Amino acid sequence: MTFSFNGLDHFQITAPLGTEKEVRHFFVEVLGCPEVEKPQSLSHFDSLWFDMGRHIIHVGLDADHRPEKRGHPAFDVKNIQGLMDRLDDHGVAYEEDSNMPGARRFYTYSFFGHRMEFLEWTDKPDTLKTQAEKAGEQ
């Protein structure tokens, strides 16, 4: 029996235990992502979930939190300048990077030391397109 991947469903990063207020501020107030109510069967886990467009991010609250400096989520953004303006309004530092052909992108480490990448494709090279993108699916 064959199978195929549909794509990413969700991903998880961590934040220090006891920082729910700061997590909600970053995702809801700074990034503008609505919080997602967890299913009752998972409500006992120390985590918060947020809607980031096509994916849900789970933020696990961990007493042994260690920020990820290299491994990172990368968010596909529409109107990246608008996001940069929003981060500027909230005093969130970021660093632009021009090393990805066909994209405007930047990094921030503002969420508890995690590296987070945001990019907007202007001319995505065919070599970086998924099979679904090549087939015209979204």
Coordinates of N, CA, C and O in Angstrom, one line a residue:
M1 N 0.8 -1.2 0.0 CA 0.0 0.0 0.0 C 0.9 1.2 0.0 O 1.8 1.4 0.8
T2 N 0.7 2.2 -0.9 CA 1.4 3.4 -1.0 C 0.8 4.5 -0.1 O -0.3 4.4 0.2
F3 N 1.6 5.4 0.2 CA 1.2 6.6 1.0 C 1.9 7.8 0.4 O 2.8 7.7 -0.4
S4 N 1.4 8.9 0.8 CA 2.0 10.2 0.4 C 1.9 11.2 1.6 O 1.0 11.1 2.4
F5 N 2.8 12.1 1.7 CA 2.8 13.1 2.7 C 1.9 14.3 2.2 O 2.0 14.7 1.1
N6 N 1.0 14.8 3.1 CA 0.2 15.9 2.8 C 0.9 17.2 3.1 O 0.5 18.3 2.7
G7 N 1.9 17.1 4.0 CA 2.6 18.3 4.4 C 2.7 18.3 5.9 O 2.3 17.3 6.6
L8 N 3.1 19.4 6.5 CA 3.2 19.5 7.9 C 1.8 19.8 8.6 O 1.1 20.5 8.0
D9 N 1.5 19.1 9.7 CA 0.3 19.4 10.4 C 0.5 20.4 11.5 O -0.2 21.4 11.6
H10 N 1.5 20.2 12.3 CA 1.9 21.1 13.3 C 3.3 20.9 13.7 O 3.9 20.0 13.3
F11 N 3.8 21.8 14.5 CA 5.2 21.6 15.0 C 5.2 22.2 16.4 O 4.3 23.0 16.8
Q12 N 6.2 21.8 17.2 CA 6.3 22.3 18.6 C 7.7 22.9 18.9 O 8.7 22.4 18.4
I13 N 7.7 24.0 19.6 CA 8.9 24.5 20.2 C 8.6 24.6 21.7 O 7.5 24.3 22.1
T14 N 9.6 25.0 22.5 CA 9.4 25.1 23.9 C 9.6 26.5 24.4 O 10.2 27.4 23.8
A15 N 9.0 26.7 25.6 CA 9.2 28.0 26.4 C 9.4 27.6 27.8 O 8.9 26.5 28.2
P16 N 10.0 28.4 28.6 CA 10.1 28.0 30.0 C 8.8 27.9 30.7 O 7.8 28.6 30.5
L17 N 8.7 26.9 31.6 CA 7.5 26.7 32.4 C 7.2 28.0 33.2 O 8.1 28.6 33.7
G18 N 5.9 28.3 33.2 CA 5.5 29.5 33.9 C 5.5 30.8 33.1 O 5.3 31.9 33.7
T19 N 5.7 30.7 31.8 CA 5.8 31.9 31.0 C 4.6 32.0 30.0 O 4.7 32.6 29.0
E20 N 3.4 31.5 30.4 CA 2.2 31.5 29.6 C 1.9 32.9 29.1 O 1.5 33.2 28.0
K21 N 2.0 33.9 30.1 CA 1.7 35.3 29.7 C 2.6 35.8 28.6 O 2.1 36.4 27.7
E22 N 3.9 35.6 28.7 CA 4.8 36.0 27.7 C 4.6 35.3 26.4 O 4.7 35.9 25.3
V23 N 4.3 34.0 26.4 CA 4.1 33.2 25.2 C 2.8 33.8 24.5 O 2.9 34.1 23.3
R24 N 1.8 34.0 25.2 CA 0.5 34.6 24.6 C 0.8 36.0 24.1 O 0.4 36.3 23.0
H25 N 1.6 36.8 24.8 CA 1.9 38.1 24.3 C 2.6 38.1 22.9 O 2.3 38.8 22.0
F26 N 3.7 37.2 22.9 CA 4.4 37.1 21.6 C 3.6 36.6 20.5 O 3.6 37.2 19.4
F27 N 2.8 35.5 20.6 CA 2.1 35.0 19.5 C 0.8 35.8 19.2 O 0.5 36.0 18.0
V28 N 0.1 36.2 20.2 CA -1.2 36.9 20.0 C -1.0 38.4 19.7 O -1.5 38.9 18.7
E29 N -0.3 39.0 20.6 CA -0.1 40.5 20.5 C 0.9 40.9 19.4 O 0.6 41.8 18.6
V30 N 2.1 40.3 19.5 CA 3.1 40.7 18.5 C 2.9 40.1 17.1 O 2.9 40.8 16.2
L31 N 2.7 38.8 17.0 CA 2.5 38.1 15.7 C 1.1 38.1 15.2 O 0.9 37.9 14.0
G32 N 0.1 38.3 16.1 CA -1.3 38.4 15.6 C -1.9 37.0 15.4 O -2.8 36.9 14.5
C33 N -1.4 36.0 16.0 CA -1.9 34.6 15.8 C -2.9 34.3 16.9 O -2.7 34.4 18.1
P34 N -4.1 33.8 16.5 CA -5.1 33.4 17.4 C -4.7 32.2 18.2 O -4.1 31.3 17.6
E35 N -5.1 32.1 19.5 CA -4.8 30.9 20.3 C -5.9 29.9 19.9 O -7.0 30.2 19.6
V36 N -5.4 28.6 19.9 CA -6.3 27.5 19.5 C -6.6 26.7 20.8 O -5.6 26.4 21.6
E37 N -7.8 26.4 21.0 CA -8.2 25.6 22.2 C -7.8 24.2 22.0 O -8.1 23.6 21.0
K38 N -7.0 23.6 22.9 CA -6.6 22.2 22.9 C -7.8 21.3 23.1 O -8.7 21.7 23.9
P39 N -7.8 20.1 22.5 CA -8.8 19.1 22.9 C -8.8 18.8 24.4 O -7.7 18.8 25.0
Q40 N -9.9 18.6 24.9 CA -10.0 18.3 26.4 C -9.1 17.1 26.7 O -8.4 17.1 27.8
S41 N -8.9 16.1 25.9 CA -8.1 15.0 26.2 C -6.6 15.3 26.3 O -5.8 14.6 26.8
L42 N -6.2 16.5 25.8 CA -4.8 17.0 25.9 C -4.6 18.2 26.8 O -3.5 18.7 26.9
S43 N -5.7 18.6 27.5 CA -5.6 19.8 28.3 C -4.7 19.7 29.5 O -4.3 20.7 30.0
H44 N -4.3 18.5 29.9 CA -3.4 18.3 31.0 C -1.9 18.6 30.7 O -1.1 18.7 31.6
F45 N -1.6 18.7 29.4 CA -0.2 19.0 29.0 C 0.0 20.5 29.2 O -0.8 21.3 28.8
D46 N 1.2 20.8 29.7 CA 1.6 22.2 29.8 C 2.0 22.8 28.4 O 3.2 22.7 28.0
S47 N 1.0 23.3 27.6 CA 1.3 23.8 26.3 C 0.2 24.8 25.9 O -0.9 24.7 26.4
L48 N 0.6 25.6 25.0 CA -0.3 26.5 24.3 C -0.2 26.3 22.8 O 0.8 26.1 22.3
W49 N -1.4 26.5 22.1 CA -1.4 26.3 20.7 C -1.8 27.6 20.0 O -2.7 28.3 20.5
F50 N -1.3 27.8 18.8 CA -1.6 29.0 18.1 C -1.7 28.7 16.6 O -1.0 27.9 16.0
D51 N -2.7 29.4 15.9 CA -3.0 29.3 14.5 C -2.0 30.2 13.7 O -2.1 31.4 13.9
M52 N -1.2 29.6 12.9 CA -0.2 30.4 12.1 C -0.5 30.3 10.6 O 0.4 30.2 9.8
G53 N -1.8 30.3 10.3 CA -2.2 30.2 8.9 C -2.5 28.8 8.4 O -3.5 28.3 8.6
R54 N -1.5 28.2 7.8 CA -1.7 26.8 7.3 C -1.3 25.8 8.3 O -1.4 24.6 8.1
H55 N -0.7 26.2 9.5 CA -0.2 25.3 10.5 C -0.5 25.8 11.9 O -0.7 27.0 12.1
I56 N -0.5 24.8 12.8 CA -0.6 25.1 14.2 C 0.7 25.0 14.8 O 1.4 24.0 14.6
I57 N 1.1 25.9 15.7 CA 2.3 25.8 16.5 C 1.9 25.4 17.9 O 1.0 26.0 18.5
H58 N 2.6 24.4 18.4 CA 2.4 24.0 19.8 C 3.6 24.6 20.6 O 4.8 24.4 20.2
V59 N 3.4 25.3 21.7 CA 4.5 25.8 22.5 C 4.4 25.0 23.8 O 3.5 25.2 24.6
G60 N 5.3 24.0 24.0 CA 5.4 23.2 25.2 C 6.1 24.0 26.3 O 7.1 24.6 26.0
L61 N 5.5 24.0 27.4 CA 6.1 24.8 28.6 C 6.9 23.7 29.4 O 6.4 22.8 29.9
D62 N 8.2 24.0 29.4 CA 9.2 23.0 29.9 C 10.1 23.6 31.0 O 10.7 24.6 30.8
A63 N 10.1 22.9 32.1 CA 11.0 23.3 33.2 C 12.5 23.2 32.8 O 13.3 23.9 33.4
D64 N 12.8 22.4 31.8 CA 14.2 22.3 31.4 C 14.4 22.9 30.0 O 15.0 22.3 29.1
H65 N 13.7 24.0 29.7 CA 13.8 24.7 28.4 C 15.2 25.0 28.0 O 16.0 25.5 28.8
R66 N 15.5 24.7 26.7 CA 16.8 25.1 26.1 C 16.5 25.6 24.7 O 15.9 24.9 23.9
P67 N 16.8 26.9 24.5 CA 16.6 27.4 23.2 C 17.3 26.7 22.1 O 18.4 26.3 22.2
E68 N 16.6 26.7 20.9 CA 17.2 26.1 19.7 C 17.8 27.2 18.9 O 17.1 28.1 18.4
K69 N 19.1 27.1 18.7 CA 19.8 28.2 18.0 C 20.0 27.9 16.5 O 20.1 28.8 15.7
R70 N 20.0 26.6 16.1 CA 20.3 26.3 14.7 C 19.0 25.7 14.1 O 18.5 26.2 13.1
G71 N 18.5 24.6 14.7 CA 17.2 24.1 14.2 C 16.1 25.1 14.4 O 16.1 25.8 15.4
H72 N 15.2 25.3 13.4 CA 14.3 26.4 13.6 C 13.1 26.2 12.7 O 13.2 25.6 11.6
P73 N 11.9 26.8 13.0 CA 10.8 26.8 12.1 C 11.0 28.0 11.2 O 11.6 29.0 11.5
A74 N 10.5 27.9 9.9 CA 10.6 29.0 9.0 C 9.1 29.2 8.5 O 8.4 28.3 8.1
F75 N 8.7 30.4 8.7 CA 7.3 30.8 8.4 C 7.2 31.5 7.0 O 7.9 32.5 6.8
D76 N 6.3 31.0 6.2 CA 6.1 31.6 4.9 C 5.1 32.7 5.1 O 4.0 32.5 5.6
V77 N 5.5 34.0 4.8 CA 4.7 35.2 5.1 C 4.2 35.9 3.9 O 5.0 36.0 2.9
K78 N 3.0 36.4 3.9 CA 2.6 37.3 2.9 C 2.7 38.7 3.5 O 2.3 39.0 4.6
N79 N 3.4 39.6 2.8 CA 3.7 41.0 3.2 C 4.7 41.0 4.4 O 4.3 41.4 5.5
I80 N 5.8 40.5 4.1 CA 6.9 40.5 5.1 C 7.2 41.8 5.7 O 7.6 42.0 6.8
Q81 N 7.1 42.9 4.8 CA 7.4 44.2 5.3 C 6.4 44.6 6.4 O 6.8 45.2 7.4
G82 N 5.2 44.2 6.2 CA 4.1 44.5 7.3 C 4.5 43.8 8.6 O 4.3 44.4 9.7
L83 N 5.0 42.6 8.5 CA 5.4 41.9 9.7 C 6.6 42.6 10.4 O 6.7 42.7 11.6
M84 N 7.6 43.0 9.5 CA 8.7 43.7 10.1 C 8.3 45.0 10.8 O 8.8 45.3 11.8
D85 N 7.4 45.7 10.2 CA 6.9 46.9 10.8 C 6.2 46.6 12.1 O 6.4 47.4 13.1
R86 N 5.5 45.5 12.2 CA 4.8 45.1 13.4 C 5.8 44.8 14.5 O 5.7 45.2 15.7
L87 N 6.9 44.1 14.1 CA 8.0 43.7 15.1 C 8.6 45.0 15.5 O 8.9 45.2 16.7
D88 N 8.9 46.0 14.6 CA 9.5 47.3 15.0 C 8.6 48.0 16.0 O 9.1 48.5 17.0
D89 N 7.3 47.9 15.8 CA 6.3 48.6 16.7 C 6.4 48.0 18.1 O 6.1 48.7 19.1
H90 N 6.7 46.7 18.2 CA 6.8 46.0 19.5 C 8.2 45.9 20.0 O 8.4 45.2 21.1
G91 N 9.2 46.5 19.4 CA 10.5 46.5 19.8 C 11.2 45.1 19.7 O 12.1 44.8 20.5
V92 N 10.8 44.3 18.8 CA 11.4 43.0 18.6 C 12.5 43.1 17.6 O 12.3 43.5 16.4
A93 N 13.7 42.7 18.0 CA 14.8 42.7 17.1 C 14.8 41.6 16.1 O 14.4 40.5 16.4
Y94 N 15.3 41.8 14.9 CA 15.4 40.8 13.9 C 16.6 41.2 13.0 O 17.1 42.3 13.0
E95 N 17.1 40.2 12.2 CA 18.2 40.4 11.3 C 17.8 39.9 9.9 O 17.5 38.8 9.7
E96 N 17.9 40.9 9.0 CA 17.6 40.5 7.6 C 18.7 39.7 7.0 O 19.9 39.8 7.4
D97 N 18.4 38.8 6.1 CA 19.3 37.9 5.5 C 19.0 37.8 4.0 O 17.9 37.5 3.6
S98 N 20.0 38.0 3.1 CA 19.7 38.0 1.7 C 20.3 36.8 1.0 O 20.6 36.8 -0.2
N99 N 20.6 35.7 1.7 CA 21.3 34.5 1.1 C 20.3 33.5 0.5 O 20.8 32.6 -0.1
M100 N 19.0 33.7 0.6 CA 18.1 32.8 -0.1 C 17.6 33.4 -1.4 O 16.8 34.4 -1.4
P101 N 18.0 32.8 -2.5 CA 17.6 33.4 -3.8 C 16.1 33.3 -4.0 O 15.4 32.3 -3.6
G102 N 15.5 34.4 -4.4 CA 14.1 34.5 -4.7 C 13.2 34.8 -3.4 O 12.0 34.7 -3.5
A103 N 13.8 35.1 -2.3 CA 13.0 35.3 -1.1 C 13.6 36.5 -0.3 O 14.8 36.8 -0.3
R104 N 12.7 37.2 0.3 CA 13.1 38.2 1.3 C 12.9 37.5 2.7 O 11.8 36.9 2.9
R105 N 13.9 37.5 3.6 CA 13.8 36.8 4.8 C 14.5 37.5 5.9 O 15.4 38.3 5.7
F106 N 14.1 37.1 7.2 CA 14.8 37.6 8.3 C 14.7 36.5 9.4 O 13.9 35.6 9.4
Y107 N 15.6 36.7 10.4 CA 15.6 35.8 11.6 C 15.3 36.7 12.9 O 15.7 37.9 12.9
T108 N 14.8 36.1 13.9 CA 14.7 36.7 15.2 C 15.0 35.6 16.2 O 14.8 34.4 16.0
Y109 N 15.6 36.0 17.3 CA 15.8 35.1 18.5 C 15.0 35.6 19.7 O 15.3 35.2 20.8
S110 N 14.0 36.4 19.4 CA 13.3 37.0 20.5 C 12.3 36.1 21.3 O 11.9 36.5 22.3
F111 N 12.0 35.0 20.8 CA 11.1 34.1 21.5 C 11.9 33.1 22.4 O 12.3 32.0 21.9
F112 N 12.3 33.5 23.6 CA 13.0 32.7 24.6 C 14.3 32.1 24.0 O 14.7 31.0 24.3
G113 N 15.0 32.8 23.1 CA 16.2 32.4 22.5 C 16.1 31.5 21.3 O 17.2 31.2 20.7
H114 N 14.9 31.1 20.9 CA 14.8 30.2 19.7 C 15.0 31.0 18.4 O 14.6 32.2 18.3
R115 N 15.7 30.4 17.5 CA 15.8 31.0 16.2 C 14.5 30.8 15.5 O 14.0 29.7 15.4
M116 N 14.0 31.8 14.9 CA 12.8 31.7 14.1 C 13.0 32.5 12.8 O 13.5 33.6 12.8
E117 N 12.7 31.9 11.7 CA 12.9 32.5 10.4 C 11.5 32.8 9.8 O 10.5 32.1 9.9
F118 N 11.5 34.0 9.1 CA 10.3 34.4 8.4 C 10.7 34.8 7.0 O 11.7 35.5 6.8
L119 N 10.0 34.3 6.0 CA 10.4 34.6 4.6 C 9.2 34.8 3.7 O 8.1 34.3 4.0
E120 N 9.4 35.6 2.7 CA 8.3 35.8 1.6 C 9.0 35.5 0.3 O 10.0 36.2 -0.1
W121 N 8.4 34.6 -0.4 CA 9.0 34.2 -1.7 C 8.5 35.2 -2.7 O 7.3 35.6 -2.8
T122 N 9.4 35.7 -3.5 CA 9.1 36.6 -4.7 C 9.3 35.8 -6.0 O 8.6 36.1 -6.9
D123 N 10.2 34.9 -6.0 CA 10.5 34.1 -7.2 C 11.2 32.8 -6.7 O 12.4 32.7 -6.9
K124 N 10.4 31.9 -6.3 CA 10.9 30.7 -5.7 C 11.5 29.8 -6.8 O 10.9 29.5 -7.8
P125 N 12.8 29.4 -6.7 CA 13.5 28.6 -7.7 C 12.8 27.2 -7.8 O 12.3 26.7 -6.8
D126 N 12.7 26.7 -9.0 CA 12.0 25.4 -9.2 C 12.7 24.3 -8.3 O 12.0 23.4 -7.9
T127 N 14.0 24.4 -8.1 CA 14.7 23.4 -7.4 C 14.3 23.4 -5.9 O 14.5 22.4 -5.2
L128 N 13.6 24.4 -5.4 CA 13.2 24.5 -4.0 C 11.7 24.3 -3.9 O 11.1 24.3 -2.7
K129 N 11.0 24.1 -5.0 CA 9.5 23.8 -4.9 C 9.3 22.4 -4.6 O 10.0 21.5 -5.0
T130 N 8.2 22.2 -3.8 CA 7.8 20.8 -3.5 C 7.1 20.2 -4.7 O 6.7 20.9 -5.7
Q131 N 6.8 18.9 -4.7 CA 6.1 18.3 -5.8 C 4.7 18.9 -5.9 O 4.2 19.1 -7.0
A132 N 4.0 19.2 -4.8 CA 2.7 19.8 -4.9 C 2.8 21.2 -5.5 O 1.9 21.6 -6.3
E133 N 3.8 22.0 -5.2 CA 3.9 23.3 -5.8 C 4.2 23.2 -7.3 O 3.6 23.9 -8.1
K134 N 5.0 22.2 -7.7 CA 5.3 22.0 -9.1 C 4.0 21.6 -9.9 O 3.9 21.9 -11.0
A135 N 3.1 20.9 -9.2 CA 1.9 20.4 -9.8 C 0.8 21.5 -9.7 O -0.3 21.2 -10.2
G136 N 1.1 22.6 -9.1 CA 0.1 23.7 -9.0 C -0.9 23.6 -7.9 O -1.9 24.3 -7.9
E137 N -0.6 22.6 -7.0 CA -1.5 22.5 -5.8 C -1.0 23.4 -4.7 O 0.1 23.8 -4.6
Q138 N -1.9 23.7 -3.8 CA -1.6 24.5 -2.7 C -2.1 23.9 -1.4 O -2.9 23.4 -1.0

